[in-house]
Amino acid sequence: MEKKNRLILALDVTDREHALRIANEVSDYVDSIKVGYPLVLGEGLGIVKELVEIAPVIADFKVADIPNTDRLICEHVFNAGAAGIITHGFTGRDSLDSCVKVANDFGTDVYVVTEMSHPGGVEFFRPVAEDIAKMAVEAGASGVVAPATRPERVKDIRKIIGEELSIISPGVGAQGGSAADVIRAGADWVIVGRSIYNSDSPAEVAKKICDEMNC
Ligand code: 3DU
């Protein structure tokens, strides 16, 4: 993903018109659009084909299954035109390897969740987050997902993964995290949803977040 604005839009609206309107309004300020279950279950995977005309799409399906099922999910997502996919890592190395193999065949990216950004994200993830980050490096993933709500954890995870892998970081705005703080801690991109798509002026909010990150 080209690093221009450092902002990824989390497009968790559930209908096509709304999704396309928000995506078009903020397209000058985002490097990618993250699409997940809310929109794809609402509108089908075809929405990805429409959104890639506006910006590269990352599919946030937090893939977490056996290697064969993961492979099938990744193939569908990349055939639909997504440039990247978000997977879990707790399912183990063979599952992650399967996603990375498909991504390599398509020339796309895999981002692995390390520790989640909500309060419950520390309950089970905290003890394994650093091992998952190490595994992401060893497996050849493109990057990891780490919490903007805990910049100190982003710093820890950056130390583990080095400079090769990217950190994409949700939790800015509605979840309380600051874009500037998490970029300073070592994130490459922030992921922002509700603060942008629930606003009366999505483009203004997106621009403000970009300005905060000095991009
Ligand atoms: O809180 P927001 O509305 O800005 O949305 C954040 C997005 O990032 C949303 O799509 C959510 O599913 C995703 N996400 C997290 O919030 C936290 C994670 O650890 C991983 C993904």
Coordinates of C-alpha atoms and ligand atoms in Angstrom, one line a residue:
M1 CA 0.0 0.0 0.0
E2 CA 1.4 3.4 -0.9
K3 CA 2.0 5.6 2.1
K4 CA 0.6 9.0 1.2
N5 CA -2.1 9.9 3.7
R6 CA -1.5 7.3 6.5
L7 CA -5.2 7.0 6.8
I8 CA -7.3 3.9 6.2
L9 CA -11.1 4.3 6.2
A10 CA -13.0 1.6 8.1
L11 CA -16.2 1.5 6.0
D12 CA -18.6 -0.3 8.4
V13 CA -21.8 1.1 6.9
T14 CA -24.2 -1.6 5.7
D15 CA -25.6 -0.3 2.4
R16 CA -24.1 0.3 -1.0
E17 CA -25.2 3.9 -1.6
H18 CA -24.0 5.0 1.8
A19 CA -20.7 3.2 1.3
L20 CA -20.0 4.7 -2.1
R21 CA -21.0 8.2 -1.0
I22 CA -18.6 8.1 2.0
A23 CA -15.8 6.5 0.0
N24 CA -16.1 9.1 -2.8
E25 CA -16.2 12.0 -0.3
V26 CA -13.0 11.0 1.5
S27 CA -11.1 9.5 -1.4
D28 CA -8.5 12.3 -1.5
Y29 CA -7.5 11.6 2.2
V30 CA -7.3 7.8 2.4
D31 CA -4.7 5.4 1.2
S32 CA -7.1 2.4 1.5
I33 CA -10.6 1.4 2.4
K34 CA -11.1 -1.4 4.9
V35 CA -14.2 -3.4 4.3
G36 CA -15.5 -6.0 6.8
Y37 CA -18.5 -8.2 7.6
P38 CA -21.0 -5.3 8.2
L39 CA -20.8 -4.1 4.6
V40 CA -20.1 -7.4 2.8
L41 CA -22.9 -9.2 4.7
G42 CA -25.1 -6.3 3.8
E43 CA -24.2 -6.0 0.1
G44 CA -22.2 -9.0 -0.9
L45 CA -18.6 -9.3 -2.0
G46 CA -19.4 -7.4 -5.2
I47 CA -19.1 -4.1 -3.2
V48 CA -15.4 -4.7 -3.2
K49 CA -15.3 -4.6 -7.0
E50 CA -17.0 -1.2 -6.9
L51 CA -14.8 0.2 -4.1
V52 CA -11.5 -0.7 -5.7
E53 CA -12.4 1.9 -8.4
I54 CA -12.2 4.5 -5.7
A55 CA -9.2 3.2 -3.5
P56 CA -7.4 0.0 -2.8
V57 CA -9.5 -2.3 -0.5
I58 CA -8.3 -4.2 2.6
A59 CA -10.8 -7.0 3.5
D60 CA -11.1 -7.2 7.3
F61 CA -12.4 -10.8 7.7
K62 CA -10.1 -11.6 10.6
V63 CA -9.6 -14.9 9.0
A64 CA -9.3 -17.6 11.6
D65 CA -9.8 -21.2 10.4
I66 CA -7.9 -24.3 9.2
P67 CA -5.5 -23.7 6.3
N68 CA -7.8 -25.0 3.6
T69 CA -10.7 -22.8 4.6
D70 CA -8.4 -19.8 5.0
R71 CA -7.1 -20.5 1.5
L72 CA -10.6 -20.5 0.0
I73 CA -11.6 -17.3 1.8
C74 CA -8.4 -15.5 0.6
E75 CA -8.9 -16.7 -3.0
H76 CA -12.5 -15.3 -3.0
V77 CA -11.4 -12.0 -1.5
F78 CA -8.4 -11.4 -3.8
N79 CA -10.4 -12.5 -6.9
A80 CA -12.9 -9.8 -5.9
G81 CA -10.1 -7.3 -6.2
A82 CA -9.0 -6.7 -2.6
A83 CA -5.4 -5.6 -2.3
G84 CA -5.0 -7.0 1.2
I85 CA -6.7 -9.1 3.9
I86 CA -6.7 -9.1 7.7
T87 CA -6.2 -12.5 9.4
H88 CA -5.9 -13.7 13.0
G89 CA -2.7 -15.3 14.1
F90 CA -3.9 -17.4 17.1
T91 CA -5.0 -20.2 14.7
G92 CA -1.3 -21.0 14.2
R93 CA 1.5 -20.9 11.7
D94 CA 0.0 -23.3 9.2
S95 CA -3.2 -21.3 8.9
L96 CA -1.2 -18.0 8.5
D97 CA 1.1 -19.7 5.9
S98 CA -1.9 -20.6 3.9
C99 CA -3.1 -17.0 3.7
V100 CA 0.4 -15.7 2.9
K101 CA 0.8 -18.2 0.1
V102 CA -2.4 -17.1 -1.6
A103 CA -1.4 -13.4 -1.1
N104 CA 2.0 -14.1 -2.7
D105 CA 0.3 -15.7 -5.7
F106 CA -1.9 -12.6 -6.1
G107 CA 0.7 -10.1 -5.2
T108 CA -1.4 -8.8 -2.3
D109 CA -0.9 -8.1 1.5
V110 CA -1.7 -10.0 4.7
Y111 CA -2.0 -8.1 8.0
V112 CA -2.1 -10.2 11.2
V113 CA -4.0 -9.1 14.3
T114 CA -1.7 -8.9 17.3
E115 CA -3.6 -7.3 20.2
M116 CA -7.1 -5.8 19.7
S117 CA -8.0 -2.2 20.5
H118 CA -11.1 -2.7 22.6
P119 CA -11.0 -3.2 26.4
G120 CA -11.5 -7.0 26.1
G121 CA -8.5 -7.0 23.7
V122 CA -6.2 -7.5 26.6
E123 CA -7.9 -10.5 28.2
F124 CA -6.7 -13.2 25.9
F125 CA -4.5 -11.4 23.4
R126 CA -2.1 -9.6 25.7
P127 CA -0.1 -12.8 26.7
V128 CA 0.3 -13.9 23.0
A129 CA 0.4 -10.6 21.1
E130 CA 4.2 -10.6 20.9
D131 CA 4.4 -14.2 19.8
I132 CA 1.9 -13.5 17.1
A133 CA 3.9 -10.5 16.0
K134 CA 7.1 -12.7 15.7
M135 CA 5.1 -15.3 13.8
A136 CA 3.9 -12.6 11.4
V137 CA 7.5 -11.7 10.6
E138 CA 8.6 -15.3 10.2
A139 CA 5.6 -16.1 8.0
G140 CA 6.4 -13.2 5.6
A141 CA 3.2 -11.2 6.3
S142 CA 3.1 -7.6 5.1
G143 CA 2.2 -6.2 8.4
V144 CA 0.3 -6.4 11.7
V145 CA -2.8 -4.8 13.3
A146 CA -2.0 -3.2 16.7
P147 CA -4.1 -1.0 19.0
A148 CA -4.2 2.8 18.7
T149 CA -5.9 2.8 22.1
R150 CA -2.5 1.6 23.6
P151 CA 0.4 3.4 21.8
E152 CA 2.8 1.8 24.3
R153 CA 1.8 -1.6 22.9
V154 CA 2.4 -0.4 19.3
K155 CA 5.9 0.6 20.5
D156 CA 6.5 -2.9 21.9
I157 CA 5.2 -4.5 18.7
R158 CA 7.3 -2.3 16.5
K159 CA 10.4 -3.4 18.4
I160 CA 9.5 -7.0 17.7
I161 CA 8.7 -6.7 14.0
G162 CA 11.4 -4.2 13.1
E163 CA 11.0 -1.9 10.1
E164 CA 10.2 -4.4 7.4
L165 CA 6.5 -5.0 8.3
S166 CA 3.8 -2.3 8.5
I167 CA 1.6 -1.5 11.4
I168 CA -2.0 -0.6 10.7
S169 CA -3.7 0.7 13.8
P170 CA -7.5 0.9 14.6
G171 CA -8.9 2.6 17.7
V172 CA -8.6 6.3 16.8
G173 CA -11.5 8.6 17.5
A174 CA -14.6 6.6 18.6
Q175 CA -12.5 4.2 20.7
G176 CA -10.5 7.0 22.2
G177 CA -7.1 6.7 20.5
S178 CA -5.1 9.6 19.0
A179 CA -3.8 9.5 15.5
A180 CA -0.7 11.6 16.2
D181 CA 0.2 9.5 19.3
V182 CA 0.0 6.2 17.6
I183 CA 2.0 7.4 14.6
R184 CA 4.6 8.7 17.0
A185 CA 4.6 5.2 18.7
G186 CA 5.5 3.5 15.4
A187 CA 2.3 2.9 13.4
D188 CA 2.4 3.4 9.7
W189 CA -1.4 3.9 9.2
V190 CA -4.4 4.6 11.4
I191 CA -7.7 3.0 10.7
V192 CA -10.7 5.2 11.4
G193 CA -14.4 4.4 11.0
R194 CA -17.2 5.9 13.0
S195 CA -15.5 9.3 13.5
I196 CA -15.5 9.7 9.7
Y197 CA -18.7 8.0 8.4
N198 CA -20.9 9.2 11.2
S199 CA -19.8 12.8 10.8
D200 CA -21.8 15.4 8.9
S201 CA -18.6 16.3 7.1
P202 CA -16.6 13.1 6.5
A203 CA -14.1 14.8 4.3
E204 CA -13.4 17.5 6.8
V205 CA -12.8 14.9 9.6
A206 CA -10.6 12.8 7.3
K207 CA -8.6 15.9 6.4
K208 CA -8.2 16.9 10.1
I209 CA -6.9 13.4 11.0
C210 CA -4.4 13.7 8.1
D211 CA -3.3 17.1 9.3
E212 CA -2.8 15.7 12.9
M213 CA -0.4 13.2 11.4
N214 CA 1.3 15.9 9.3
C215 CA 0.6 14.2 6.0
Ligands
3DU1 O1 -13.8 2.3 16.0 P1 -14.0 2.7 14.6 O2 -15.4 2.9 14.2 O3 -13.0 3.8 14.2 O4 -13.6 1.4 13.7 C1 -12.4 0.6 13.8 C2 -12.4 -0.5 12.8 O5 -11.3 -1.3 13.0 C3 -13.6 -1.4 12.8 O6 -13.8 -1.9 11.5 C4 -13.2 -2.6 13.7 O7 -13.8 -3.8 13.3 C5 -11.7 -2.7 13.3 N1 -10.8 -3.2 14.3 C6 -10.7 -2.7 15.6 O8 -11.4 -1.7 15.9 C7 -9.8 -3.2 16.5 C8 -9.0 -4.2 16.2 O9 -8.1 -4.7 17.1 C9 -9.1 -4.7 14.9 C10 -10.0 -4.2 14.0

